[in-house]
Amino acid sequence: QVQLVESGGGLVQPGGSLRLSCAASISIVDIYAMGWYRHAPGKPRELVAVMLSGGTTTYADSVKGRFTISRDNANNTVNLQMNSLKPEDPANYFCYAGGLRSDVWGQGTQVTVSS
């Protein structure tokens, strides 16, 4: 049973940057899909970015060109670099692992964008 722990959330001004990290308790080489979802009050949970073990990436249209997902196999972590943050980006961001016996979610890390 894999465990995921997110970190890196916080408060940033519009146009600023944050880097989220997700540490897995097992080798991420053995995890087919890892990514990030976000959930804000009053809005449905949405996919932000996902990266497959082979390197294929998928991004939500709203974050393309601003966010970058990456896998660090040596440290068993998945990162999300968020640049040019907008007022509509605040949410609880959850790390996700798929392709295992069951889907696994982290506890979430809060991102707030405010001037």
Short mmCIF file of C-alpha atoms in Angstrom, two decimals:
data_model
loop_
_atom_site.label_atom_id
_atom_site.label_comp_id
_atom_site.label_asym_id
_atom_site.label_seq_id
_atom_site.Cartn_x
_atom_site.Cartn_y
_atom_site.Cartn_z
CA GLN A 1 0.00 0.00 0.00
CA VAL A 2 1.66 3.20 -1.20
CA GLN A 3 1.44 6.43 0.77
CA LEU A 4 1.73 9.91 -0.72
CA VAL A 5 2.73 13.04 1.16
CA GLU A 6 2.43 16.48 -0.45
CA SER A 7 4.31 19.62 0.48
CA GLY A 8 5.06 23.06 -0.90
CA GLY A 9 1.69 24.77 -0.69
CA GLY A 10 1.31 28.27 0.61
CA LEU A 11 0.36 31.85 -0.14
CA VAL A 12 1.65 33.60 -3.24
CA GLN A 13 0.77 36.79 -5.11
CA PRO A 14 -0.76 36.67 -8.58
CA GLY A 15 1.95 36.04 -11.13
CA GLY A 16 4.13 34.28 -8.58
CA SER A 17 5.37 30.71 -8.47
CA LEU A 18 5.15 27.67 -6.22
CA ARG A 19 6.63 24.20 -6.43
CA LEU A 20 4.63 21.30 -5.03
CA SER A 21 6.25 17.99 -4.18
CA CYS A 22 4.75 14.55 -3.61
CA ALA A 23 6.83 11.92 -1.84
CA ALA A 24 5.85 8.28 -2.38
CA SER A 25 6.59 5.43 0.00
CA ILE A 26 7.56 3.09 -2.84
CA SER A 27 9.58 3.41 -6.01
CA ILE A 28 7.60 5.54 -8.43
CA VAL A 29 9.05 3.51 -11.27
CA ASP A 30 6.42 0.93 -10.29
CA ILE A 31 3.56 3.44 -10.45
CA TYR A 32 1.98 3.72 -13.88
CA ALA A 33 0.38 7.14 -13.49
CA MET A 34 1.17 9.93 -11.06
CA GLY A 35 -0.33 13.36 -11.10
CA TRP A 36 -2.04 16.24 -9.42
CA TYR A 37 -5.69 17.09 -8.96
CA ARG A 38 -7.15 20.15 -7.32
CA HIS A 39 -10.39 20.78 -5.48
CA ALA A 40 -11.69 24.21 -4.56
CA PRO A 41 -14.86 24.93 -2.56
CA GLY A 42 -17.89 25.05 -4.83
CA LYS A 43 -16.01 23.53 -7.74
CA PRO A 44 -15.61 19.92 -8.87
CA ARG A 45 -12.33 18.15 -8.47
CA GLU A 46 -10.32 18.54 -11.66
CA LEU A 47 -7.22 17.06 -13.18
CA VAL A 48 -4.28 19.45 -13.22
CA ALA A 49 -1.52 17.29 -14.65
CA VAL A 50 -0.59 13.62 -14.95
CA MET A 51 2.59 11.87 -16.01
CA LEU A 52 2.83 8.22 -16.99
CA SER A 53 5.81 6.04 -16.18
CA GLY A 54 6.89 6.22 -19.82
CA GLY A 55 7.03 10.00 -19.77
CA THR A 56 3.73 10.95 -21.40
CA THR A 57 2.16 14.04 -19.83
CA THR A 58 -1.31 15.52 -19.85
CA TYR A 59 -2.32 18.98 -18.63
CA ALA A 60 -5.57 20.75 -18.06
CA ASP A 61 -6.11 23.43 -20.69
CA SER A 62 -6.24 26.08 -17.99
CA VAL A 63 -2.68 25.38 -16.83
CA LYS A 64 -0.90 24.59 -20.09
CA GLY A 65 2.19 26.70 -20.50
CA ARG A 66 2.21 27.64 -16.81
CA PHE A 67 2.51 24.35 -14.89
CA THR A 68 5.06 21.59 -15.40
CA ILE A 69 4.91 18.09 -13.91
CA SER A 70 8.02 16.00 -13.45
CA ARG A 71 9.09 12.70 -11.92
CA ASP A 72 12.24 12.31 -9.86
CA ASN A 73 12.81 8.57 -9.80
CA ALA A 74 15.92 8.82 -7.62
CA ASN A 75 13.96 10.45 -4.81
CA ASN A 76 10.58 8.80 -5.44
CA THR A 77 8.90 12.16 -5.80
CA VAL A 78 6.62 13.88 -8.28
CA ASN A 79 6.78 17.64 -8.58
CA LEU A 80 4.50 20.31 -9.95
CA GLN A 81 6.13 23.61 -10.85
CA MET A 82 3.47 26.30 -10.96
CA ASN A 83 4.34 29.61 -12.60
CA SER A 84 2.28 32.69 -13.41
CA LEU A 85 -0.28 31.80 -10.77
CA LYS A 86 -3.72 33.31 -11.21
CA PRO A 87 -6.53 34.15 -8.77
CA GLU A 88 -8.49 31.16 -10.10
CA ASP A 89 -5.74 28.68 -9.19
CA PRO A 90 -6.29 28.52 -5.39
CA ALA A 91 -7.39 25.07 -4.26
CA ASN A 92 -6.39 22.07 -2.25
CA TYR A 93 -3.96 20.18 -4.46
CA PHE A 94 -3.86 16.38 -4.17
CA CYS A 95 -1.20 14.01 -5.36
CA TYR A 96 -2.54 10.92 -7.15
CA ALA A 97 -1.17 7.50 -7.98
CA GLY A 98 -2.94 5.21 -10.43
CA GLY A 99 -2.39 1.80 -11.95
CA LEU A 100 -2.01 0.07 -8.58
CA ARG A 101 -4.48 -2.32 -6.98
CA SER A 102 -6.46 0.76 -6.02
CA ASP A 103 -6.10 4.50 -6.56
CA VAL A 104 -4.14 6.34 -3.88
CA TRP A 105 -4.49 9.97 -2.86
CA GLY A 106 -2.36 12.20 -0.70
CA GLN A 107 -3.77 14.36 2.06
CA GLY A 108 -3.59 17.54 0.00
CA THR A 109 -1.70 20.81 0.25
CA GLN A 110 -3.36 24.21 0.12
CA VAL A 111 -2.45 26.79 -2.50
CA THR A 112 -3.66 30.36 -2.01
CA VAL A 113 -3.21 33.19 -4.53
CA SER A 114 -3.87 36.67 -3.21
CA SER A 115 -2.50 40.18 -3.48
#
